[in-house]
Amino acid sequence: MKNLRIIALSDTHGLAYKIEEIIEKQPDADFYVFLGDCENSLTGSNDLNRFFEKKPEYKSKFLIVRGNCDTDTKVPFNMVIDAGVHKIYATHGHKQNVSGGYDKIVYEAMREECDIILHGHTHVRCLKKEGDVSIICPGSAAVPRDGKPASFGIIDILSDGSFDMHIADV
């Protein structure tokens, strides 16, 4: 297996240019996981659609889950991503009530035999470990709620199976 770089981003809520800023910083990632809330609930505009109009070459590199503000029913709420020796559980997190704790999301990830969880929804950066499961919430790419700058997550899975996760400012 070769090294793999995954970019996790979430909660742009109508600010499509934030996706562009992240891509400018990480143009060569193997893929990008958008963790929901790409729509502006007031205008209905979809940030990803606007981004893909400008940069269609990136569409095939995006995996997308639906957030609580998204209306496209073709987009799943959760997905399992095969990342070599790791399995990633990606979800927005509102259905698992991540604002109230991680029990439900960890249970769902373990049921799917995943050892990494990516989630959004809270707009708060988080890197933690719950048992054998590593969790990253990249915060919000546009409207953070933790007093820190807008952010995104970087997950590097190395050829030996080890991995590193960190959060970067947009």
mmCIF file of N, CA and C in Angstrom, residues 7-11 33 35-36 89-94 98-99 102 105 116-129 134-141 143-146 148-155 165-168:
data_model
loop_
_atom_site.group_PDB
_atom_site.id
_atom_site.type_symbol
_atom_site.label_atom_id
_atom_site.label_comp_id
_atom_site.label_asym_id
_atom_site.label_seq_id
_atom_site.Cartn_x
_atom_site.Cartn_y
_atom_site.Cartn_z
ATOM 1 N N ILE A 7 -8.169 14.412 3.220
ATOM 2 C CA ILE A 7 -8.535 15.703 3.795
ATOM 3 C C ILE A 7 -10.003 15.624 4.202
ATOM 4 N N ALA A 8 -10.284 15.982 5.450
ATOM 5 C CA ALA A 8 -11.655 16.001 5.969
ATOM 6 C C ALA A 8 -12.076 17.454 6.177
ATOM 7 N N LEU A 9 -13.243 17.807 5.643
ATOM 8 C CA LEU A 9 -13.760 19.155 5.828
ATOM 9 C C LEU A 9 -15.258 19.096 6.034
ATOM 10 N N SER A 10 -15.778 20.144 6.669
ATOM 11 C CA SER A 10 -17.183 20.097 7.051
ATOM 12 C C SER A 10 -17.741 21.499 7.263
ATOM 13 N N ASP A 11 -19.064 21.584 7.185
ATOM 14 C CA ASP A 11 -19.809 22.750 7.667
ATOM 15 C C ASP A 11 -19.375 24.069 7.033
ATOM 16 N N VAL A 33 -12.968 14.175 2.056
ATOM 17 C CA VAL A 33 -14.226 13.711 2.632
ATOM 18 C C VAL A 33 -14.953 14.938 3.168
ATOM 19 N N LEU A 35 -17.913 16.270 5.220
ATOM 20 C CA LEU A 35 -18.693 15.686 6.302
ATOM 21 C C LEU A 35 -20.017 16.400 6.564
ATOM 22 N N GLY A 36 -20.598 16.973 5.549
ATOM 23 C CA GLY A 36 -21.948 17.510 5.654
ATOM 24 C C GLY A 36 -22.040 18.995 5.902
ATOM 25 N N TYR A 89 -15.159 5.414 9.313
ATOM 26 C CA TYR A 89 -16.585 5.685 9.400
ATOM 27 C C TYR A 89 -16.763 7.193 9.280
ATOM 28 N N ALA A 90 -17.438 7.632 8.212
ATOM 29 C CA ALA A 90 -17.634 9.060 7.969
ATOM 30 C C ALA A 90 -19.111 9.394 8.102
ATOM 31 N N THR A 91 -19.401 10.439 8.866
ATOM 32 C CA THR A 91 -20.770 10.868 9.089
ATOM 33 C C THR A 91 -20.761 12.328 9.530
ATOM 34 N N HIS A 92 -21.876 12.990 9.372
ATOM 35 C CA HIS A 92 -21.950 14.365 9.869
ATOM 36 C C HIS A 92 -21.945 14.354 11.399
ATOM 37 N N GLY A 93 -22.731 13.480 11.983
ATOM 38 C CA GLY A 93 -22.736 13.327 13.439
ATOM 39 C C GLY A 93 -24.015 13.751 14.127
ATOM 40 N N HIS A 94 -24.888 14.447 13.420
ATOM 41 C CA HIS A 94 -26.130 14.895 14.068
ATOM 42 C C HIS A 94 -27.040 13.725 14.423
ATOM 43 N N VAL A 98 -23.475 13.713 18.382
ATOM 44 C CA VAL A 98 -22.088 13.880 18.827
ATOM 45 C C VAL A 98 -21.906 15.075 19.754
ATOM 46 N N SER A 99 -22.835 16.021 19.707
ATOM 47 C CA SER A 99 -22.748 17.161 20.634
ATOM 48 C C SER A 99 -22.924 16.705 22.072
ATOM 49 N N TYR A 102 -19.923 10.573 22.533
ATOM 50 C CA TYR A 102 -19.463 9.730 21.427
ATOM 51 C C TYR A 102 -19.920 8.276 21.504
ATOM 52 N N ILE A 105 -21.825 7.036 18.156
ATOM 53 C CA ILE A 105 -21.002 7.032 16.949
ATOM 54 C C ILE A 105 -19.900 5.975 17.043
ATOM 55 N N ILE A 116 -11.327 4.315 12.562
ATOM 56 C CA ILE A 116 -11.209 5.773 12.482
ATOM 57 C C ILE A 116 -12.601 6.342 12.217
ATOM 58 N N ILE A 117 -12.932 7.416 12.934
ATOM 59 C CA ILE A 117 -14.200 8.119 12.737
ATOM 60 C C ILE A 117 -13.893 9.546 12.290
ATOM 61 N N LEU A 118 -14.588 9.974 11.236
ATOM 62 C CA LEU A 118 -14.575 11.371 10.809
ATOM 63 C C LEU A 118 -15.993 11.898 10.980
ATOM 64 N N HIS A 119 -16.136 13.028 11.650
ATOM 65 C CA HIS A 119 -17.471 13.624 11.789
ATOM 66 C C HIS A 119 -17.386 15.136 11.796
ATOM 67 N N GLY A 120 -18.526 15.770 11.558
ATOM 68 C CA GLY A 120 -18.655 17.218 11.589
ATOM 69 C C GLY A 120 -19.679 17.620 12.629
ATOM 70 N N HIS A 121 -20.549 18.552 12.282
ATOM 71 C CA HIS A 121 -21.716 18.988 13.029
ATOM 72 C C HIS A 121 -21.427 19.954 14.179
ATOM 73 N N THR A 122 -20.444 19.700 14.984
ATOM 74 C CA THR A 122 -20.242 20.529 16.178
ATOM 75 C C THR A 122 -19.566 21.860 15.885
ATOM 76 N N HIS A 123 -18.857 21.954 14.783
ATOM 77 C CA HIS A 123 -18.065 23.143 14.426
ATOM 78 C C HIS A 123 -16.920 23.358 15.417
ATOM 79 N N VAL A 124 -16.562 22.328 16.151
ATOM 80 C CA VAL A 124 -15.509 22.382 17.165
ATOM 81 C C VAL A 124 -14.462 21.320 16.831
ATOM 82 N N ARG A 125 -13.203 21.728 16.785
ATOM 83 C CA ARG A 125 -12.110 20.792 16.505
ATOM 84 C C ARG A 125 -12.020 19.735 17.605
ATOM 85 N N CYS A 126 -11.741 18.517 17.176
ATOM 86 C CA CYS A 126 -11.581 17.440 18.160
ATOM 87 C C CYS A 126 -10.696 16.346 17.580
ATOM 88 N N LEU A 127 -9.723 15.944 18.355
ATOM 89 C CA LEU A 127 -8.903 14.758 18.079
ATOM 90 C C LEU A 127 -8.907 13.949 19.359
ATOM 91 N N LYS A 128 -9.393 12.735 19.306
ATOM 92 C CA LYS A 128 -9.423 11.927 20.527
ATOM 93 C C LYS A 128 -9.450 10.450 20.195
ATOM 94 N N LYS A 129 -9.276 9.667 21.210
ATOM 95 C CA LYS A 129 -9.311 8.212 21.074
ATOM 96 C C LYS A 129 -10.341 7.693 22.075
ATOM 97 N N SER A 134 -10.045 5.916 16.769
ATOM 98 C CA SER A 134 -9.541 7.295 16.719
ATOM 99 C C SER A 134 -10.602 8.174 16.072
ATOM 100 N N ILE A 135 -10.825 9.348 16.655
ATOM 101 C CA ILE A 135 -11.887 10.252 16.207
ATOM 102 C C ILE A 135 -11.284 11.594 15.829
ATOM 103 N N ILE A 136 -11.729 12.112 14.691
ATOM 104 C CA ILE A 136 -11.362 13.476 14.316
ATOM 105 C C ILE A 136 -12.610 14.213 13.853
ATOM 106 N N CYS A 137 -12.815 15.374 14.433
ATOM 107 C CA CYS A 137 -13.777 16.340 13.915
ATOM 108 C C CYS A 137 -12.933 17.517 13.455
ATOM 109 N N PRO A 138 -12.961 17.834 12.173
ATOM 110 C CA PRO A 138 -12.091 18.894 11.678
ATOM 111 C C PRO A 138 -12.525 20.297 12.075
ATOM 112 N N GLY A 139 -13.616 20.409 12.821
ATOM 113 C CA GLY A 139 -14.167 21.730 13.102
ATOM 114 C C GLY A 139 -14.939 22.190 11.874
ATOM 115 N N SER A 140 -15.129 23.472 11.751
ATOM 116 C CA SER A 140 -15.842 24.007 10.592
ATOM 117 C C SER A 140 -14.864 24.703 9.659
ATOM 118 N N ALA A 141 -15.033 24.445 8.369
ATOM 119 C CA ALA A 141 -14.201 25.102 7.364
ATOM 120 C C ALA A 141 -14.602 26.560 7.169
ATOM 121 N N VAL A 143 -17.387 28.398 9.686
ATOM 122 C CA VAL A 143 -17.989 29.085 10.841
ATOM 123 C C VAL A 143 -17.702 28.317 12.136
ATOM 124 N N PRO A 144 -16.456 28.369 12.611
ATOM 125 C CA PRO A 144 -16.105 27.630 13.827
ATOM 126 C C PRO A 144 -16.831 28.174 15.057
ATOM 127 N N ARG A 145 -17.034 27.276 16.031
ATOM 128 C CA ARG A 145 -17.697 27.657 17.283
ATOM 129 C C ARG A 145 -16.786 27.489 18.491
ATOM 130 N N ASP A 146 -15.494 27.351 18.252
ATOM 131 C CA ASP A 146 -14.585 27.119 19.375
ATOM 132 C C ASP A 146 -13.595 28.263 19.582
ATOM 133 N N LYS A 148 -11.496 29.356 17.539
ATOM 134 C CA LYS A 148 -10.285 29.137 16.747
ATOM 135 C C LYS A 148 -10.598 29.427 15.281
ATOM 136 N N PRO A 149 -9.565 29.549 14.451
ATOM 137 C CA PRO A 149 -9.828 29.791 13.024
ATOM 138 C C PRO A 149 -10.558 28.623 12.364
ATOM 139 N N ALA A 150 -11.163 28.907 11.223
ATOM 140 C CA ALA A 150 -11.763 27.850 10.409
ATOM 141 C C ALA A 150 -10.695 26.793 10.144
ATOM 142 N N SER A 151 -11.128 25.535 9.986
ATOM 143 C CA SER A 151 -10.146 24.455 9.966
ATOM 144 C C SER A 151 -10.592 23.270 9.120
ATOM 145 N N PHE A 152 -9.641 22.353 8.905
ATOM 146 C CA PHE A 152 -9.894 21.094 8.205
ATOM 147 C C PHE A 152 -8.962 20.040 8.790
ATOM 148 N N GLY A 153 -9.274 18.781 8.547
ATOM 149 C CA GLY A 153 -8.470 17.685 9.080
ATOM 150 C C GLY A 153 -7.593 17.059 8.020
ATOM 151 N N ILE A 154 -6.447 16.565 8.467
ATOM 152 C CA ILE A 154 -5.521 15.851 7.593
ATOM 153 C C ILE A 154 -5.255 14.489 8.214
ATOM 154 N N ILE A 155 -5.492 13.446 7.445
ATOM 155 C CA ILE A 155 -5.235 12.084 7.893
ATOM 156 C C ILE A 155 -4.217 11.485 6.931
ATOM 157 N N MET A 165 -3.114 11.933 12.458
ATOM 158 C CA MET A 165 -4.230 12.837 12.198
ATOM 159 C C MET A 165 -3.922 14.165 12.871
ATOM 160 N N HIS A 166 -4.186 15.246 12.162
ATOM 161 C CA HIS A 166 -4.071 16.558 12.776
ATOM 162 C C HIS A 166 -5.037 17.535 12.106
ATOM 163 N N ILE A 167 -5.179 18.677 12.727
ATOM 164 C CA ILE A 167 -6.102 19.693 12.256
ATOM 165 C C ILE A 167 -5.309 20.923 11.870
ATOM 166 N N ALA A 168 -5.641 21.501 10.725
ATOM 167 C CA ALA A 168 -4.943 22.680 10.217
ATOM 168 C C ALA A 168 -5.921 23.835 10.032
#
